[in-house]
Short mmCIF file of C-alpha atoms and ligand atoms in Angstrom, two decimals:
data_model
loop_
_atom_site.label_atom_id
_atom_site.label_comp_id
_atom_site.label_asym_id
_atom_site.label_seq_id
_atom_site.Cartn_x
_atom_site.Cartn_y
_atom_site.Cartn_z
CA UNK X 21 -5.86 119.74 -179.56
CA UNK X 22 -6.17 116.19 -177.83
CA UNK X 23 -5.91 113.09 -180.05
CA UNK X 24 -7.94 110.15 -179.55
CA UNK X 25 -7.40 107.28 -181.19
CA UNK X 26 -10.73 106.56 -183.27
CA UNK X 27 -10.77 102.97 -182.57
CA UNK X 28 -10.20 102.71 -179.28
CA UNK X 29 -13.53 100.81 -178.08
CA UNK X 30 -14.46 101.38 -174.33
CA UNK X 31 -13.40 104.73 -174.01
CA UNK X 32 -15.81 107.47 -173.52
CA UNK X 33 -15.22 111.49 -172.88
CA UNK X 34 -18.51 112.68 -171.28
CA UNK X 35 -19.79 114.61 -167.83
CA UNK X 36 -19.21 113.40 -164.94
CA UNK X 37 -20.47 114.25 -160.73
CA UNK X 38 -20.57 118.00 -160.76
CA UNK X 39 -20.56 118.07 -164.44
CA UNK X 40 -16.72 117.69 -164.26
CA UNK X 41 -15.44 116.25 -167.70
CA UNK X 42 -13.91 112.94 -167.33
CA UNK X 43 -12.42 110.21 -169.33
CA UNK X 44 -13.88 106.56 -168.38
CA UNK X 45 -12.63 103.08 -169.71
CA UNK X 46 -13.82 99.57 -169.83
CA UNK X 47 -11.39 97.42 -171.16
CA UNK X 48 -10.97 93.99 -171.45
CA UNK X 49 -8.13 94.19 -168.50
CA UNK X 50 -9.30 96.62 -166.14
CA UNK X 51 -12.12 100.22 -165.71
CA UNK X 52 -11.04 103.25 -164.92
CA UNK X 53 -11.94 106.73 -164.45
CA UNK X 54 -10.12 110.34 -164.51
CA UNK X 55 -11.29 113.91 -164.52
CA UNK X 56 -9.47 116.62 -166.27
CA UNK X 57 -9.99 118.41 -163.02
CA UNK X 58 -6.52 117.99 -161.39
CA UNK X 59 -6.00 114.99 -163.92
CA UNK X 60 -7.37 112.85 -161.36
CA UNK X 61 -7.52 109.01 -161.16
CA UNK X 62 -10.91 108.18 -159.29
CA UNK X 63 -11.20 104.62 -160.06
CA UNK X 64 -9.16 101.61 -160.66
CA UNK X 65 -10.73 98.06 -160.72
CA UNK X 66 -8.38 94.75 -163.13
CA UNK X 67 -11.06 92.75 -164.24
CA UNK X 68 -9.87 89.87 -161.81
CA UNK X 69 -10.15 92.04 -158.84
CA UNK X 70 -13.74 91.92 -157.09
CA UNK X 71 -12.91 95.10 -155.33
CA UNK X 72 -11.87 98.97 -156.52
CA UNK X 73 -8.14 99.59 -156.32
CA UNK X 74 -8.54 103.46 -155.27
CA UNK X 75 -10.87 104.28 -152.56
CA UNK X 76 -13.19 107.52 -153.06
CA UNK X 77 -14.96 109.53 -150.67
CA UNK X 78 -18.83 109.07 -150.54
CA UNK X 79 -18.59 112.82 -149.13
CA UNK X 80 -16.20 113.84 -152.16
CA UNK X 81 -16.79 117.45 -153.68
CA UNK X 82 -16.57 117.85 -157.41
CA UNK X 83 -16.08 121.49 -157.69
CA UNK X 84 -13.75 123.13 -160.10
CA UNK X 85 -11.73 125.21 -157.22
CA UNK X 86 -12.30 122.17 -155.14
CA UNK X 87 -9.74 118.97 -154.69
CA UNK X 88 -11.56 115.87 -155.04
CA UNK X 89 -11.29 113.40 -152.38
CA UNK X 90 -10.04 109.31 -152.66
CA UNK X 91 -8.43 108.37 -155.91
CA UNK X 92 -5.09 109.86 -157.10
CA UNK X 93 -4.85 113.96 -156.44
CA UNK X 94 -1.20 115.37 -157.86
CA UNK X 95 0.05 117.53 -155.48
CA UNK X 96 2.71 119.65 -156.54
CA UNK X 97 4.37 121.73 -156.62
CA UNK X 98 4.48 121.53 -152.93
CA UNK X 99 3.67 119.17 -150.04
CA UNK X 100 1.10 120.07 -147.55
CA UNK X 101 1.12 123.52 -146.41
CA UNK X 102 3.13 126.08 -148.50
CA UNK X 103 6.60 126.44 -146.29
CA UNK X 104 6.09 130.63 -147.49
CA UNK X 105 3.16 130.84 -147.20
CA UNK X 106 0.19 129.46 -145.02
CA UNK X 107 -2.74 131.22 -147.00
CA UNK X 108 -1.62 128.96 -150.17
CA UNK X 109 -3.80 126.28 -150.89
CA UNK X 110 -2.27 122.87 -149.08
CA UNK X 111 -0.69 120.50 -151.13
CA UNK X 112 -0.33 123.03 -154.10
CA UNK X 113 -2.16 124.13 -157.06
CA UNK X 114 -2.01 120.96 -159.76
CA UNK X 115 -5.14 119.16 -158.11
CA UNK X 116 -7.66 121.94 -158.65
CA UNK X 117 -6.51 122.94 -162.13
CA UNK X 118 -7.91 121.64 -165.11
CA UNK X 119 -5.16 119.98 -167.20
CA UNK X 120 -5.57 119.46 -170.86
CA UNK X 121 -6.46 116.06 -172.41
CA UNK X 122 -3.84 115.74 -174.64
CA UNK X 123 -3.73 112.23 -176.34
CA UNK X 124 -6.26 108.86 -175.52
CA UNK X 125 -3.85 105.90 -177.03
CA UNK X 126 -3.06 102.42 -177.68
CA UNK X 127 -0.30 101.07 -175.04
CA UNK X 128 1.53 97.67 -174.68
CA UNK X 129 -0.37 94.12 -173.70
CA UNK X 130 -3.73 95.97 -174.24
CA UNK X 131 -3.26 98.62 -171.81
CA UNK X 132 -4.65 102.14 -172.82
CA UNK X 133 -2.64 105.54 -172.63
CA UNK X 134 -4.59 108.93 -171.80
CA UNK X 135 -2.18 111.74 -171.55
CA UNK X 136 -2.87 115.27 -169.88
CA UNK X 137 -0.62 118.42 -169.37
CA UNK X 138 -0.39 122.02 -167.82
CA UNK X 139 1.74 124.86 -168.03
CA UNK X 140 2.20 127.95 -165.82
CA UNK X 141 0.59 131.07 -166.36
CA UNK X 142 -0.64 134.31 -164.23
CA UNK X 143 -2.85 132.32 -161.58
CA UNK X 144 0.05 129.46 -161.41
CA UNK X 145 2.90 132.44 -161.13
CA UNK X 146 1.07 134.39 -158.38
CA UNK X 147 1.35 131.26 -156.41
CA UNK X 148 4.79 130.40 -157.18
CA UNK X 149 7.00 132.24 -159.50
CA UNK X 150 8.28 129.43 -162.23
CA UNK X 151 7.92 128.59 -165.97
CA UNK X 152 6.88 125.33 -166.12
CA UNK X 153 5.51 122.30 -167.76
CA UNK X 154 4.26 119.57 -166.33
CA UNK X 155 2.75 116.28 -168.31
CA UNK X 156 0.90 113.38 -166.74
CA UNK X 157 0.64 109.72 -168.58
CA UNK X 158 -1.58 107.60 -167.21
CA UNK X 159 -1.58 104.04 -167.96
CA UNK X 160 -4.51 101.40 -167.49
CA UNK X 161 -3.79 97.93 -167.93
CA UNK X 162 -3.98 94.75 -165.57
CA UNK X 163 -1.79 97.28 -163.52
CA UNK X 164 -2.36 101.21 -163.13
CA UNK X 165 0.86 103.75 -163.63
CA UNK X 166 0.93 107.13 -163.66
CA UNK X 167 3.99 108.91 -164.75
CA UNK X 168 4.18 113.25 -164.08
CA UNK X 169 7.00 114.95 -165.66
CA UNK X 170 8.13 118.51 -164.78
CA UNK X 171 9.75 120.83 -167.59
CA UNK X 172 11.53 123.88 -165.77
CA UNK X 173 10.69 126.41 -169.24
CA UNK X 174 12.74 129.35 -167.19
CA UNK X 175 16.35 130.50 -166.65
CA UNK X 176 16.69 129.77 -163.11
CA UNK X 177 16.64 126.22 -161.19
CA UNK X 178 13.56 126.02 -159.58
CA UNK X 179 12.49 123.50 -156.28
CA UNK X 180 9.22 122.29 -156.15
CA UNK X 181 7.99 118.80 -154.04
CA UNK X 182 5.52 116.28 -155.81
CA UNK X 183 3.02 113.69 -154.51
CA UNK X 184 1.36 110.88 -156.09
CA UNK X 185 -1.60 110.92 -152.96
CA UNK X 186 -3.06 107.42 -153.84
CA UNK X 187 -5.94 106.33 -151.58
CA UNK X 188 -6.06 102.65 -151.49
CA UNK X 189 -9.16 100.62 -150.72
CA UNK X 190 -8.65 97.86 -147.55
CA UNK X 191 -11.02 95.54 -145.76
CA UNK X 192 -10.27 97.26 -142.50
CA UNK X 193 -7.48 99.62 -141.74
CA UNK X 194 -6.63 98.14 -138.34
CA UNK X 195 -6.13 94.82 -139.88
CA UNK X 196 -3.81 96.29 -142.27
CA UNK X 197 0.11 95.88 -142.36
CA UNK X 198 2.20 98.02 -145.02
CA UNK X 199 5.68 96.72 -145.71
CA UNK X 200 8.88 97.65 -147.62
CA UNK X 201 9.93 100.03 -145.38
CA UNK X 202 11.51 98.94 -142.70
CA UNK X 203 14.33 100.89 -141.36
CA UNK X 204 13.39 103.87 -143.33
CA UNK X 205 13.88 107.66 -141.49
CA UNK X 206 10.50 109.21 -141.12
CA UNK X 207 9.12 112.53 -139.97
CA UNK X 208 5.91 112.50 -138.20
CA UNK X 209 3.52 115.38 -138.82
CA UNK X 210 2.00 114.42 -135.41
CA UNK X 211 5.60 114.84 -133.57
CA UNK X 212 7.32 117.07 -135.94
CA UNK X 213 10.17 118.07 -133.23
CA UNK X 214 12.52 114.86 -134.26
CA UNK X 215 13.17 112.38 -136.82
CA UNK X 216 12.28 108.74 -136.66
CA UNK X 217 13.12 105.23 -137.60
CA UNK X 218 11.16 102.23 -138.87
CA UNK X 219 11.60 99.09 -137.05
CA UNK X 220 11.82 95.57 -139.13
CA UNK X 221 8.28 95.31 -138.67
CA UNK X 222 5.55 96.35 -140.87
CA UNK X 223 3.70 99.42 -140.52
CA UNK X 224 0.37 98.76 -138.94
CA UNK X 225 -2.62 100.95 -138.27
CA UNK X 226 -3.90 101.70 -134.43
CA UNK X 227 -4.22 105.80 -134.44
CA UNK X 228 -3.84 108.38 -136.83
CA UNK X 229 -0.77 108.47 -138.85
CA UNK X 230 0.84 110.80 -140.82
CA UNK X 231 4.47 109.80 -141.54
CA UNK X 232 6.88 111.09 -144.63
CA UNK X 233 9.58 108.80 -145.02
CA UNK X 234 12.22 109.81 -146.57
CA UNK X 235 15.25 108.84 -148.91
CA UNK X 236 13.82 105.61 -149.41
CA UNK X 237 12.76 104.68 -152.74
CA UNK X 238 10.91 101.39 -151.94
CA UNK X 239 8.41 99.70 -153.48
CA UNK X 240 5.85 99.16 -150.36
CA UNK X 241 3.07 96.58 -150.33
CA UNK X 242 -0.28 96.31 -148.45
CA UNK X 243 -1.41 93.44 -146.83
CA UNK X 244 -5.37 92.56 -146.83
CA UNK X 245 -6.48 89.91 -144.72
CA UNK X 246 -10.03 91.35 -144.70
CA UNK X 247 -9.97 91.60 -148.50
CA UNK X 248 -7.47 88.52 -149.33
CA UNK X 249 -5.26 90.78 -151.24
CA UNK X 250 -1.92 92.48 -151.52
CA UNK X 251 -1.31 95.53 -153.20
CA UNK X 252 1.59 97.23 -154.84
CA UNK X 253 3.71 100.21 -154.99
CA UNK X 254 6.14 100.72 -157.44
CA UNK X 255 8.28 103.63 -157.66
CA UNK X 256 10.58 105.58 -159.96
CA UNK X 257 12.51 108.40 -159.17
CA UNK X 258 10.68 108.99 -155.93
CA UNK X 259 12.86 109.07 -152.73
CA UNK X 260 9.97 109.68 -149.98
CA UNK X 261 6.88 107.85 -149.13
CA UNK X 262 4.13 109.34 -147.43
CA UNK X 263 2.27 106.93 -145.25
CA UNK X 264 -1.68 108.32 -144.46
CA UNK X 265 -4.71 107.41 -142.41
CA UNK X 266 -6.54 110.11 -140.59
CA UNK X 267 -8.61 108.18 -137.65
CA UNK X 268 -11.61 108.86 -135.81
CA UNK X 269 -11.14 113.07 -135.10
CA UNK X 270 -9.26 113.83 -138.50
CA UNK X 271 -12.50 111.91 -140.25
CA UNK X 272 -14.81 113.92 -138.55
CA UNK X 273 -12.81 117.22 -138.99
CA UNK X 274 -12.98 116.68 -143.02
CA UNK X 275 -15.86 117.94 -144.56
CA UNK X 276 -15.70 116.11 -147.43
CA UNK X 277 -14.81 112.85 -145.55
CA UNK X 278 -17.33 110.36 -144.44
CA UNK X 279 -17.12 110.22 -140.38
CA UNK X 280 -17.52 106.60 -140.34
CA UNK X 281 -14.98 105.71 -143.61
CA UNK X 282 -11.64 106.18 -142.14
CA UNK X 283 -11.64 102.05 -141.43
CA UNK X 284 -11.55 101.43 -145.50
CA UNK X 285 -8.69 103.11 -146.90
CA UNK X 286 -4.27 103.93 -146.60
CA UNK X 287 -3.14 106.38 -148.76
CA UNK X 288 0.58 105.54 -149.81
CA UNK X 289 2.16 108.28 -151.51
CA UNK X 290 4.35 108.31 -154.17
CA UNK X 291 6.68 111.24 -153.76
CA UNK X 292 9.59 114.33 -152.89
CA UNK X 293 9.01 116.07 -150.56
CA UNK X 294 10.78 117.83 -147.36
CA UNK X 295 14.32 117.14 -147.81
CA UNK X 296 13.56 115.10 -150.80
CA UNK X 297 11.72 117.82 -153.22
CA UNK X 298 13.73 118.26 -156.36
CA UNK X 299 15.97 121.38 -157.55
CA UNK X 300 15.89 121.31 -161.34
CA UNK X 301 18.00 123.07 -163.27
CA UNK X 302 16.72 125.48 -166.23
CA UNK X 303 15.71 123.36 -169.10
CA UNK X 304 16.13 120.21 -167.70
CA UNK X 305 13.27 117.70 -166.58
CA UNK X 306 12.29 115.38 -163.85
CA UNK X 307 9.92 112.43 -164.19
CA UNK X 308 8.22 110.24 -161.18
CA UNK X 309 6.25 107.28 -161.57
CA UNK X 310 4.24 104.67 -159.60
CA UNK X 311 3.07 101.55 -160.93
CA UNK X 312 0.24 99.98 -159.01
CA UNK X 313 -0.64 96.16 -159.27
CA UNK X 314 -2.81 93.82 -157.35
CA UNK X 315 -2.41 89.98 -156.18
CA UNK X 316 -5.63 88.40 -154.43
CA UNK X 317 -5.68 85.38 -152.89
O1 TA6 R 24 -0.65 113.02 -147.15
C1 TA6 R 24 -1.02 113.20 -145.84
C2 TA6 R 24 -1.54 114.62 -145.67
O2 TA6 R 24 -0.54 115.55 -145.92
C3 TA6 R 24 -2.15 114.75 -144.27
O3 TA6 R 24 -1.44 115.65 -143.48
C4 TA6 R 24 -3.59 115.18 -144.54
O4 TA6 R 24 -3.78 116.51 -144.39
C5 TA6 R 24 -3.81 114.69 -145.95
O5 TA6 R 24 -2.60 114.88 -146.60
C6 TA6 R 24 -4.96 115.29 -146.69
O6 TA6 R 24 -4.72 116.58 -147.06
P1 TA6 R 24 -5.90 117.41 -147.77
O7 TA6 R 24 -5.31 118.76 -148.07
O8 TA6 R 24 -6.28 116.66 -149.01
O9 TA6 R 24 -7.04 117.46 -146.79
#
């Protein structure tokens, strides 16, 4: 039963691209949008910014056994391709499930509250065996968080890795620097044989990347020339980043990614994962968070 506060103007419930439910909001500090389908953030724009925060996929699918692509997919409760098994779908099950709408609220300094939540059952167990909870709050104000708690409901500690995949919009990808991270250990999906470091300079974009750094917990920022902006990352209880842009061939090998939009978007991830992910013991819970805010000019 999902509560919504009755007098919370500029929030509407309705049908969205492939008749997907979603939750949209125009406030007086910011618009947003998320589907119930994998609780997903597809838009972010503060009133003061003159561009989207998230970028989205023109080629996106909206299917219901489908991950959407651009905004904010959950991945969890693993990272990429299942470690057991390679048949499982990558980067888990939490971004094609429909999660329940649980509460739309009032927050602090005007920002609104719309809460969501799943729990495991036969389809989630056949995929990996664990009782669990997991609750997303996600917070729109002149700054976006989002916030997923995981209950462990069984009698055994369970491990599990989590991702916060945000897609950020940029002027031009090769004119973009990342920073925060410097001298942080990475692995490199493209060289997976060894472990590397960051240098003291910022990241910077001139093929395809595809880096996990790990047991840093670091806010990172991106710098737009091309846009005139800088945006923030945040992060609580998150000990790897994951650092994204596919290029030229990865584009084209995504269906549901435009050839040609590879130049206007990072993702900058928000996670656990590899020798990060999280052992929780029975009963207990773990909460991540990021909290993403914008400077132009
Ligand atoms: O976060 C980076 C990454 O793990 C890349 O390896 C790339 O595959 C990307 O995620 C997108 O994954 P997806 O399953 O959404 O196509």
């Amino acid at each position: 039963m999902s509560t919504i506060d009755r007098d919370i103007s500029g929030v509407t419930r309705d049908r969205g691209e492939g008749n997907l439910e979603r939750i949209r909001i125009q406030s007086d500090l910011a618009s947003a949008e998320i589907y119930l389908h994998g609780a997903h953030v597809t838009h972010f724009q503060p009133r003061d910014s003159a561009h989207p925060v998230l970028w989205m996929s023109k080629s996106s699918v909206f299917k219901s056994d489908k991950p959407i692509r651009g905004g904010i997919p959950i991945c969890f409760p693993w990272f990429g391709p299942k470690a057991d098994d390679p048949k499982a779908p990558a980067h888990g099950f939490a971004r094609t499930r429909d999660w329940t709408l649980e509460s739309v609220q009032h927050g602090e300094s005007g920002a609104i509250l719309i809460a969501f939540n799943i729990k495991s059952d036969e389809a989630t167990k056949r995929l990996w065996d664990a009782d669990f909870a997991a609750h997303y709050l996600v917070s729109v104000g002149s700054e976006l968080s989002v916030h997923l708690s995981v209950q462990n409901l069984g009698l055994n500690l369970i491990r599990f890795e989590e991702a916060l995949h945000s897609y950020f919009v940029v002027g031009n990808a090769q004119q973009t620097e990342v920073r925060g991270l410097d001298g942080a250990s990475y692995l490199d999906r493209l060289r997976p044989a060894a472990t590397f470091k960051q240098d003291d300079q910022p990241i910077r974009f001139a093929a395809e990347t595809d880096r996990t750094y790990i047991n840093t917990d670091a806010m990172t920022t991106i710098i737009d020339p091309v846009l005139d902006r800088r945006i923030t990352n945040r992060k609580v209880n998150s000990n790897s980043t994951v650092v994204w842009n596919p290029w030229i061939a990865k584009a084209k090998a995504m269906a549901d990614f435009g050839d040609d939009e590879w130049p206007g978007m990072v993702c900058i991830e928000t996670a656990n994962a590899g020798p990060n992910a999280v052992e929780l013991p029975a009963g207990q819970q773990h909460s991540m968070s990021a909290v993403i805010s914008v400077e132009n000019g």
